[in-house]
Short mmCIF file of N, CA and C and ligand atoms in Angstrom, two decimals:
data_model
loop_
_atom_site.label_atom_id
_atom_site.label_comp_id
_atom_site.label_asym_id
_atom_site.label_seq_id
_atom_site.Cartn_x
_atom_site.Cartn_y
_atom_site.Cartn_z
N UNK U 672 -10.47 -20.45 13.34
CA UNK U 672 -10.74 -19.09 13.84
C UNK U 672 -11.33 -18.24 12.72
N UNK U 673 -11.89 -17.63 13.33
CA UNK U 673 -13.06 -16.61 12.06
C UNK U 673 -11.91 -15.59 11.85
N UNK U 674 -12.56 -14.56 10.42
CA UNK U 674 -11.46 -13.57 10.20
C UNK U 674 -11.69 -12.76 11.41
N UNK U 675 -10.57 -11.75 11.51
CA UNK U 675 -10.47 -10.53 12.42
C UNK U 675 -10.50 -9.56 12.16
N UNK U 676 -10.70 -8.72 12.66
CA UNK U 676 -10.95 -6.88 12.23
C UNK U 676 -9.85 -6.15 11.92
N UNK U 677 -8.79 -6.56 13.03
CA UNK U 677 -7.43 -5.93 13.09
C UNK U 677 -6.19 -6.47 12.13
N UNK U 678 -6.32 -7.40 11.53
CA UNK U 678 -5.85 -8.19 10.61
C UNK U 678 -5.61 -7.79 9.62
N UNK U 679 -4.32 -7.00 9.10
CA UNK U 679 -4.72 -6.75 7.38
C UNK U 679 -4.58 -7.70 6.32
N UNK U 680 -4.22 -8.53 6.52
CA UNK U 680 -4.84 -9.87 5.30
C UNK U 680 -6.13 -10.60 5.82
N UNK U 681 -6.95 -10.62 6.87
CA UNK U 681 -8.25 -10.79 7.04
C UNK U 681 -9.02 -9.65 5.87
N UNK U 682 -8.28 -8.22 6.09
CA UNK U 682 -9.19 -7.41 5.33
C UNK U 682 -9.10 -7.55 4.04
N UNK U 683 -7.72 -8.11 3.72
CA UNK U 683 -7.56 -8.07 2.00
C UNK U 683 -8.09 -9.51 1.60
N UNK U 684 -8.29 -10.12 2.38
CA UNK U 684 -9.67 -11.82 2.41
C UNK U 684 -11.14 -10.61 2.20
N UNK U 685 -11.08 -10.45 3.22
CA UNK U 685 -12.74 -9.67 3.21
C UNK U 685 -13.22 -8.62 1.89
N UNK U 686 -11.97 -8.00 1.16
CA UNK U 686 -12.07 -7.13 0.31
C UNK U 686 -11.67 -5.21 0.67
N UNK U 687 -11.57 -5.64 2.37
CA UNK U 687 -11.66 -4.31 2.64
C UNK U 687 -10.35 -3.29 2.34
N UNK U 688 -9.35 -4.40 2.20
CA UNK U 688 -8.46 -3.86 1.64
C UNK U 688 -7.71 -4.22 0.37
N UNK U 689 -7.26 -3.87 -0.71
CA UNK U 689 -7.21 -3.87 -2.02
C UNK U 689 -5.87 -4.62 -1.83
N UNK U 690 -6.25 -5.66 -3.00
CA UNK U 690 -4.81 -6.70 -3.53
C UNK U 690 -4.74 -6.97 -4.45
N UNK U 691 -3.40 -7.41 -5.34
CA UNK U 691 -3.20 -7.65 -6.80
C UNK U 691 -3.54 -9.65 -6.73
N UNK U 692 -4.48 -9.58 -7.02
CA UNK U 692 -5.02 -11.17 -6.71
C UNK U 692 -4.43 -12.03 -7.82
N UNK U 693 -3.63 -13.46 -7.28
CA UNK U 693 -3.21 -14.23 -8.12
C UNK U 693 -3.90 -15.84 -8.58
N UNK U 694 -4.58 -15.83 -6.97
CA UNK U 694 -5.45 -16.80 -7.35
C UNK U 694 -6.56 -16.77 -5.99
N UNK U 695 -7.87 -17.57 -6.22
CA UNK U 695 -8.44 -17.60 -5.39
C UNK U 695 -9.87 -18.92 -5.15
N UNK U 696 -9.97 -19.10 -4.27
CA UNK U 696 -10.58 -20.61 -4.06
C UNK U 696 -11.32 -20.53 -2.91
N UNK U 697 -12.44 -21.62 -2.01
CA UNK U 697 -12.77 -21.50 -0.80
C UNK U 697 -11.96 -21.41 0.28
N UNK U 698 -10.95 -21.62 0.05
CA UNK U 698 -10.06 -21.73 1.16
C UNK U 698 -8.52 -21.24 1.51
N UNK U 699 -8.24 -20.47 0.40
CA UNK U 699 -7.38 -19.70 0.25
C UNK U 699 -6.72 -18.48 -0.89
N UNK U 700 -6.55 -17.44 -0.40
CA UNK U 700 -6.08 -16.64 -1.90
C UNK U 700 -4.64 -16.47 -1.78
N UNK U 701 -4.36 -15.77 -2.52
CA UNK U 701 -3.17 -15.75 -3.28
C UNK U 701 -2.86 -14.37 -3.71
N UNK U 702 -1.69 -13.45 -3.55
CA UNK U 702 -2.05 -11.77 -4.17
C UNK U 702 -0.52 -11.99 -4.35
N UNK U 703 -0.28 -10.36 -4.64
CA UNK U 703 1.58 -9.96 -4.49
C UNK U 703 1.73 -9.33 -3.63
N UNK U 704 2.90 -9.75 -2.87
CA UNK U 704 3.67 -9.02 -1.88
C UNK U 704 3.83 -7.34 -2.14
N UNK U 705 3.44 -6.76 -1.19
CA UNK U 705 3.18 -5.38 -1.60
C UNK U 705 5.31 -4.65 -1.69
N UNK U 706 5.74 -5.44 -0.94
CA UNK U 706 7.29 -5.35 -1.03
C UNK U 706 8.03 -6.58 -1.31
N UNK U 707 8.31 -6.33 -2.80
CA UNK U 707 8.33 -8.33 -3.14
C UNK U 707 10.13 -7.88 -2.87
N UNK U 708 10.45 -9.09 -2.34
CA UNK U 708 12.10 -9.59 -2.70
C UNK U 708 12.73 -9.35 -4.19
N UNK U 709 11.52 -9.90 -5.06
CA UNK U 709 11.92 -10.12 -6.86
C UNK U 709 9.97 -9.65 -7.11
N UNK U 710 10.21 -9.39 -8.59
CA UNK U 710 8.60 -8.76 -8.97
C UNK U 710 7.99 -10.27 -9.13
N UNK U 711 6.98 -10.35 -8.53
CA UNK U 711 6.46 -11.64 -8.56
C UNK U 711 5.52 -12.35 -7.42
N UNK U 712 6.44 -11.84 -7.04
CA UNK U 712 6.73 -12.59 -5.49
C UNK U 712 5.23 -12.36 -4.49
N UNK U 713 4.87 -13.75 -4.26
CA UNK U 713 3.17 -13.55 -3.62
C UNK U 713 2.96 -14.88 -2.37
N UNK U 714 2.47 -13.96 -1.93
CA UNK U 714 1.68 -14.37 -0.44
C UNK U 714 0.34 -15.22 -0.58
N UNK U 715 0.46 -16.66 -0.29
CA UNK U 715 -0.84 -17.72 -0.07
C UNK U 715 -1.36 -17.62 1.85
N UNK U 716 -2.41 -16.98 1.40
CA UNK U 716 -3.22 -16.93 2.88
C UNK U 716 -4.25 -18.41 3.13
N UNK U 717 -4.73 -18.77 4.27
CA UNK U 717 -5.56 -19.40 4.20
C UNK U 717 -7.18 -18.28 4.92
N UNK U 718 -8.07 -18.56 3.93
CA UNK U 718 -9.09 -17.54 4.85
C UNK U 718 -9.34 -18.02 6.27
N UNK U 719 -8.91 -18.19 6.94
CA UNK U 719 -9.06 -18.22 8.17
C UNK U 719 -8.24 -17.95 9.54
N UNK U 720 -8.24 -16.92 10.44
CA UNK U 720 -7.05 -16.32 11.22
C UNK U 720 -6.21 -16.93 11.69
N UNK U 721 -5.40 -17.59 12.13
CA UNK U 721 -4.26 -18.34 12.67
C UNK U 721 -3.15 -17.82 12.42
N UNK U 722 -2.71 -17.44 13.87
CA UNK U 722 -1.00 -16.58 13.76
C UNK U 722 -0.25 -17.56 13.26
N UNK U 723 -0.27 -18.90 13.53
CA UNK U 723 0.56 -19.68 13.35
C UNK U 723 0.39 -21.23 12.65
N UNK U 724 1.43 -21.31 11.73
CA UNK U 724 1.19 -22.77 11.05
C UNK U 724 0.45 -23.94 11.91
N UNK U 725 1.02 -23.84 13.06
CA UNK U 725 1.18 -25.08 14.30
C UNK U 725 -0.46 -25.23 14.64
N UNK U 726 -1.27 -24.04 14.36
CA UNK U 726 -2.56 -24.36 15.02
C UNK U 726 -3.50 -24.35 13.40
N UNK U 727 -3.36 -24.35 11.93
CA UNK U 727 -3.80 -24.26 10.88
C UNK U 727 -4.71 -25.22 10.80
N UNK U 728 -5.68 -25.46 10.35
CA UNK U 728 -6.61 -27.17 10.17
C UNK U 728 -5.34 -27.10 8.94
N UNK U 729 -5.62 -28.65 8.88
CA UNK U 729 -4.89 -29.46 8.24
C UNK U 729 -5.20 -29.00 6.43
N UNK U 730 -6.54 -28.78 6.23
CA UNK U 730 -7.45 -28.39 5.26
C UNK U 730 -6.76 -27.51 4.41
N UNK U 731 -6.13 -26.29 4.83
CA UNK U 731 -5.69 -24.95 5.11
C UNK U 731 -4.39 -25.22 4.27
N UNK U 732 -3.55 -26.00 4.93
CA UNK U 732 -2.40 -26.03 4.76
C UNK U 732 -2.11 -26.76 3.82
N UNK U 733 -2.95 -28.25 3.44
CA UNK U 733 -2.72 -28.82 2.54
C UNK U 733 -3.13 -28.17 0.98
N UNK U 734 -4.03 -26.98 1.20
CA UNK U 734 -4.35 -26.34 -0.52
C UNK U 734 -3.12 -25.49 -0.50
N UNK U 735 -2.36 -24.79 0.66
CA UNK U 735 -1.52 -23.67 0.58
C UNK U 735 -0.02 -24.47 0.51
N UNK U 736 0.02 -26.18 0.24
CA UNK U 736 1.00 -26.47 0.24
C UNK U 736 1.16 -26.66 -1.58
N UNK U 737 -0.09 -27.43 -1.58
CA UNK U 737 -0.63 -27.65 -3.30
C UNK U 737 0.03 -26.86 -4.62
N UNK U 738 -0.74 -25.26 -3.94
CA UNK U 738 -1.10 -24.36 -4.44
C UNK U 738 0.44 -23.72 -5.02
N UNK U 739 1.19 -23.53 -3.92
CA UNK U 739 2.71 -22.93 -4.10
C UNK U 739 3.00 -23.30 -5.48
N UNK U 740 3.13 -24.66 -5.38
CA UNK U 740 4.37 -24.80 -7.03
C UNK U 740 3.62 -24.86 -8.21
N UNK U 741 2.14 -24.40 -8.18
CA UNK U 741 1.60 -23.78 -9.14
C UNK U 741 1.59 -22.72 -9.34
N UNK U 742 1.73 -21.90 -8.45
CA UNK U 742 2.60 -20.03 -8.59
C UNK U 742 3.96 -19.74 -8.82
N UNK U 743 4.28 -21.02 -8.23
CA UNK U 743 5.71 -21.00 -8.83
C UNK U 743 6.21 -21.22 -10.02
N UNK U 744 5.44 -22.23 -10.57
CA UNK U 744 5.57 -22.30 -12.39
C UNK U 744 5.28 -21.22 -13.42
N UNK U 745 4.18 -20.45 -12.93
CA UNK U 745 3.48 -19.64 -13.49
C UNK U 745 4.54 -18.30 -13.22
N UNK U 746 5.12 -17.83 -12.00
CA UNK U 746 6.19 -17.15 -12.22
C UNK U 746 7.43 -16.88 -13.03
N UNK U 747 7.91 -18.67 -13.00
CA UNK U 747 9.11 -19.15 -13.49
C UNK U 747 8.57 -18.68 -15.49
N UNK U 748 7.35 -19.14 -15.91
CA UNK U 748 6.83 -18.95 -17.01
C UNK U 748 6.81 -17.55 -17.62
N UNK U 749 6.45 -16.48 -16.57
CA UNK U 749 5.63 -15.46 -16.77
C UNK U 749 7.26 -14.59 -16.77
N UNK U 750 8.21 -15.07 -15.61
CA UNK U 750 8.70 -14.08 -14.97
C UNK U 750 10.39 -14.25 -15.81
N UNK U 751 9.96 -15.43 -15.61
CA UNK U 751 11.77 -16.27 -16.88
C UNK U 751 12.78 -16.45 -15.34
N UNK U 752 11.47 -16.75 -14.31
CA UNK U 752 12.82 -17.14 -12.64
C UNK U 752 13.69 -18.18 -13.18
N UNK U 753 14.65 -18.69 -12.78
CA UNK U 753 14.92 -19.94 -12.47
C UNK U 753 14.88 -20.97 -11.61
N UNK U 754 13.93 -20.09 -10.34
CA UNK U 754 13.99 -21.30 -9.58
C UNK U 754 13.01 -20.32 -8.84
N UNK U 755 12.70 -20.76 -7.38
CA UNK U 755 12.02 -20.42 -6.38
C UNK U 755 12.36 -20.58 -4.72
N UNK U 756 11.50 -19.40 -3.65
CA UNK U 756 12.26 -19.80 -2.89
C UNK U 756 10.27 -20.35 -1.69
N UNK U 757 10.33 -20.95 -1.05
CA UNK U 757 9.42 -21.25 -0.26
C UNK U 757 9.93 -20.86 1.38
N UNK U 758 8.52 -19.82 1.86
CA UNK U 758 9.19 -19.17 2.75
C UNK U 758 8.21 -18.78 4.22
N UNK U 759 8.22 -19.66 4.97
CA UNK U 759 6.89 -19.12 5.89
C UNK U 759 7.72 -18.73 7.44
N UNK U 760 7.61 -17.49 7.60
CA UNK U 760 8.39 -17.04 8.50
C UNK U 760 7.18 -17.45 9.89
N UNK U 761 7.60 -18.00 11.00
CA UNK U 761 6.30 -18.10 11.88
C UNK U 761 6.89 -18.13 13.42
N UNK U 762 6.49 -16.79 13.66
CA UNK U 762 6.87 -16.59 14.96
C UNK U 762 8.34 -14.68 14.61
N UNK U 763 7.59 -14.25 15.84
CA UNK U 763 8.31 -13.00 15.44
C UNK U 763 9.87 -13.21 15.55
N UNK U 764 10.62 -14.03 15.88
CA UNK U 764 12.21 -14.20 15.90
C UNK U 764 11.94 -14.85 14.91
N UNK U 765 11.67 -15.24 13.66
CA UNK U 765 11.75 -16.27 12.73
C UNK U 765 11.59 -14.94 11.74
N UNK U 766 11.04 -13.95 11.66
CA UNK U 766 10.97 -12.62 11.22
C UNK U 766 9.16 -12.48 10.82
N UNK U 767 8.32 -13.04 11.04
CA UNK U 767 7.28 -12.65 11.18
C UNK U 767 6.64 -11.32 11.47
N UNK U 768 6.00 -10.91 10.49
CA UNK U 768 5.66 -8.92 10.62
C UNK U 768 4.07 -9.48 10.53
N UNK U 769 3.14 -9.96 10.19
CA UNK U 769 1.55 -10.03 9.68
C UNK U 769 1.43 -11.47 10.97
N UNK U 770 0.54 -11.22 11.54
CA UNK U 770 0.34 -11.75 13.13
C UNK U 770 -0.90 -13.13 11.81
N UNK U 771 -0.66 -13.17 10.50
CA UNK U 771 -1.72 -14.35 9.76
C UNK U 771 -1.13 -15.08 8.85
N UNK U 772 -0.73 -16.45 9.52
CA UNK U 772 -0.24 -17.39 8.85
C UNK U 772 0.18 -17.33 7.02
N UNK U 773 1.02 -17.19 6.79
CA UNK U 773 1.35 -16.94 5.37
C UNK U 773 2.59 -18.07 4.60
N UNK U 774 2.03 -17.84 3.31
CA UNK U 774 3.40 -19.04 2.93
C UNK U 774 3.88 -17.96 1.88
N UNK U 775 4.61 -17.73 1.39
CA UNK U 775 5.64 -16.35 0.31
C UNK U 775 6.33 -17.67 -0.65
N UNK U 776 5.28 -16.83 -1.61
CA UNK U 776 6.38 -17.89 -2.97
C UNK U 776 7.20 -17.01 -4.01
N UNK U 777 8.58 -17.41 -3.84
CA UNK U 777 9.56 -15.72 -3.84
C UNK U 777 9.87 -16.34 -5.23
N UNK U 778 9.99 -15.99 -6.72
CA UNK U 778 10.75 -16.31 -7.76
C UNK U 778 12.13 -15.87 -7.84
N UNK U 779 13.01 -16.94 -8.27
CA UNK U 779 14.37 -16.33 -7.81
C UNK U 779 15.31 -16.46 -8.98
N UNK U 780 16.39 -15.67 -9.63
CA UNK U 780 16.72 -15.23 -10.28
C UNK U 780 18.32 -15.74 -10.38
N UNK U 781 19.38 -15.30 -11.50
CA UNK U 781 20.84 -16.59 -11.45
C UNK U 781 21.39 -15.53 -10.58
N UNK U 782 21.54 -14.74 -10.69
CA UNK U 782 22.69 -13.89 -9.99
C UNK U 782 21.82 -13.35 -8.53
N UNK U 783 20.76 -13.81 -7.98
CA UNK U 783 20.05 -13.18 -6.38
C UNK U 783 21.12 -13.22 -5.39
N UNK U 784 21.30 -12.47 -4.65
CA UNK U 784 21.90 -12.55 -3.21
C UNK U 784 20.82 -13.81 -2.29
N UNK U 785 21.76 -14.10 -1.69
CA UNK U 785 20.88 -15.21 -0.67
C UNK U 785 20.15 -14.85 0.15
N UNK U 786 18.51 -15.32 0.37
CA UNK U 786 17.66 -15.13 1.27
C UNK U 786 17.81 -14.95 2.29
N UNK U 787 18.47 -16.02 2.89
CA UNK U 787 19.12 -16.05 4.70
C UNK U 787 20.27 -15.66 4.65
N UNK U 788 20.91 -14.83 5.81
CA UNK U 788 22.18 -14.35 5.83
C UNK U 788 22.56 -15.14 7.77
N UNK U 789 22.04 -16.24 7.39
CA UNK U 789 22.74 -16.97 9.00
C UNK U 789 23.70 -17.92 9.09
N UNK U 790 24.64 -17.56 9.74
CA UNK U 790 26.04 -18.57 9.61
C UNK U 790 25.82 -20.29 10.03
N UNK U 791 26.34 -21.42 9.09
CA UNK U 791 25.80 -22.49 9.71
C UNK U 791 26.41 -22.98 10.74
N UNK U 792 25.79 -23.49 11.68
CA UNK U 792 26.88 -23.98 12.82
C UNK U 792 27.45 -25.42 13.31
N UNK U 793 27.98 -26.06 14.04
CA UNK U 793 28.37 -27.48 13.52
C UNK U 793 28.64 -28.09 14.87
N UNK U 794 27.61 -29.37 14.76
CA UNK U 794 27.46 -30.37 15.68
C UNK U 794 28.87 -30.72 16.47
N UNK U 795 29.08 -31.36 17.68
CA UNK U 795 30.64 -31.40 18.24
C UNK U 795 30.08 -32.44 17.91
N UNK U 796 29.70 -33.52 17.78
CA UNK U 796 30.37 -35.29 17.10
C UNK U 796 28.94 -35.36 16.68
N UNK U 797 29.36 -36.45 16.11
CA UNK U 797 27.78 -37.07 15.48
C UNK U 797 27.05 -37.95 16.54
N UNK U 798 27.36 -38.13 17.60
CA UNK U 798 26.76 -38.24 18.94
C UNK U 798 25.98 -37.66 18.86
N UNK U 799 26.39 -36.16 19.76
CA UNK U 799 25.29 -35.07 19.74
C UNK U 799 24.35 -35.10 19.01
N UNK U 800 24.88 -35.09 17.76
CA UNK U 800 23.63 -35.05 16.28
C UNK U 800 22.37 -36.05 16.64
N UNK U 801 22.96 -37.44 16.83
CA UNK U 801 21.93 -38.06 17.21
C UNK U 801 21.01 -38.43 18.05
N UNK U 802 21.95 -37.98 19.38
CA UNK U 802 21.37 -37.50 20.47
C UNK U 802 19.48 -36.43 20.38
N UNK U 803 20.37 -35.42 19.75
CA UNK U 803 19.22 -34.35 19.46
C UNK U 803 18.24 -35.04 18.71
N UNK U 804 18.83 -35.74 17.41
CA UNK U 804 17.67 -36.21 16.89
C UNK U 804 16.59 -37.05 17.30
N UNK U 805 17.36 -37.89 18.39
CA UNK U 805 16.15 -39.16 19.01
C UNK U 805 15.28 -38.09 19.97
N UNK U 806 16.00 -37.04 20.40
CA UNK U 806 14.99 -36.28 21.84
C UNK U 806 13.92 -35.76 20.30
N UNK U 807 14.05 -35.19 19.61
CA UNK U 807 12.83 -34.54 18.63
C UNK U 807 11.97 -35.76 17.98
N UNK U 808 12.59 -36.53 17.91
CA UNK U 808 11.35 -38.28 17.26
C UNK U 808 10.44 -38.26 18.59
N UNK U 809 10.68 -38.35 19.39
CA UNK U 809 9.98 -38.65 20.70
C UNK U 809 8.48 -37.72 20.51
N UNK U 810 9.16 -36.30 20.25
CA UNK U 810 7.91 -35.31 19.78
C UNK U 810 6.83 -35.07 18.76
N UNK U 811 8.12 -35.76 17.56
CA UNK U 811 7.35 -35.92 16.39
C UNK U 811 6.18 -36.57 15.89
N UNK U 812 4.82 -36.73 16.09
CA UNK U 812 3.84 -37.33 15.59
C UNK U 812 3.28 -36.52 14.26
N UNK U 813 2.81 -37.68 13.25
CA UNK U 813 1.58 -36.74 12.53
C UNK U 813 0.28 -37.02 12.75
P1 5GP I 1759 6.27 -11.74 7.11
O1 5GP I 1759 7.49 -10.95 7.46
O2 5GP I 1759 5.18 -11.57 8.14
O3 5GP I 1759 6.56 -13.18 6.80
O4 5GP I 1759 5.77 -11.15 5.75
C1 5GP I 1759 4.72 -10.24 5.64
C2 5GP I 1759 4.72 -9.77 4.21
O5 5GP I 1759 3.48 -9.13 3.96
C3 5GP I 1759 5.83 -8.77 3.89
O6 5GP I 1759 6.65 -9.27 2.86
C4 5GP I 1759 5.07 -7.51 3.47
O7 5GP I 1759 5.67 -6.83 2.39
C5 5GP I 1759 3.69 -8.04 3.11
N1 5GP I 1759 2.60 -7.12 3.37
C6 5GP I 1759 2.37 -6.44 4.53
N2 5GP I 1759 1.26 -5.68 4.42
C7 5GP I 1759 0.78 -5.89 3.17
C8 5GP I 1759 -0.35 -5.37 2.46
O8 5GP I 1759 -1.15 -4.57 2.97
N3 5GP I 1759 -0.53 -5.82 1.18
C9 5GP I 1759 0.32 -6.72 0.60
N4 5GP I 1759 0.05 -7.08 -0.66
N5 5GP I 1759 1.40 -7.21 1.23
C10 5GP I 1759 1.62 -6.81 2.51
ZN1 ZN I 1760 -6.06 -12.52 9.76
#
């Protein structure tokens, strides 16, 4: 999909709107989160519109998969993180706010509060477990 008008990371691709650029290539840039979690903390776009991972060319995703733990080093270097968090929210219940596929490479720190605040929940036997798992293989192709 071509960029879009209404898009504000189409515009900060296009230039029309201003970003602290971290890296940039044919096929994807890289800036800071204008509200980072930790100072650092940056958004890999692919130039091309897609709300969602699920419909990305393959192209897209494989430089924006690449690309991450080379921002992530360079944080960890720059920033003294200890670690990192990898974060692509997709779909508005998943917490999605920017309608353009994004991956957030968050640098994370010893003492951070935890990213997710969701309680884990627990299979009634390992039946079930496997149950579920054979119905999702069925789906799973690459
Ligand atoms: P989402 O919740 O969609 O996964 O994350 C969107 C992220 O984009 C948020 O963390 C938000 O701070 C960031 N963001 C939204 N608008 C802008 C902008 O105009 N410039 C920059 N640099 N970041 C933005
Ligand atoms: Zn866009």
């Amino acid at each position: 999909m071509p960029l879009v008008n209404d898009c504000v990371f189409c515009k900060i691709i296009q230039g029309a709107v201003p970003s602290s650029k971290v890296y940039e290539d044919d096929l994807v840039l890289a800036f800071l989160d204008i509200a980072p979690f930790n100072y650092g903390h940056a958004l890999i776009v692919p130039k091309d519109h897609h709300h969602s991972i699920t419909t990305l060319p393959q192209e897209y995703l494989a430089r924006m998969m690449c690309l991450a733990p080379k921002i992530a080093v360079a944080q960890m270097r720059e920033l003294k993180a200890e670690g990192f968090n990898l974060l692509l929210n997709n779909g508005r219940c998943a917490g999605q706010e920017v309608p353009h596929c994004h991956l957030h490479v968050i640098p994370r720190l010893v003492d951070d509060a935890p990213l997710l605040n969701i309680s884990h929940k627990k299979y009634s036997d390992t039946e079930a477990m496997n149950e579920l798992a054979a119905r999702l293989q069925k789906r799973v192709e690459l």
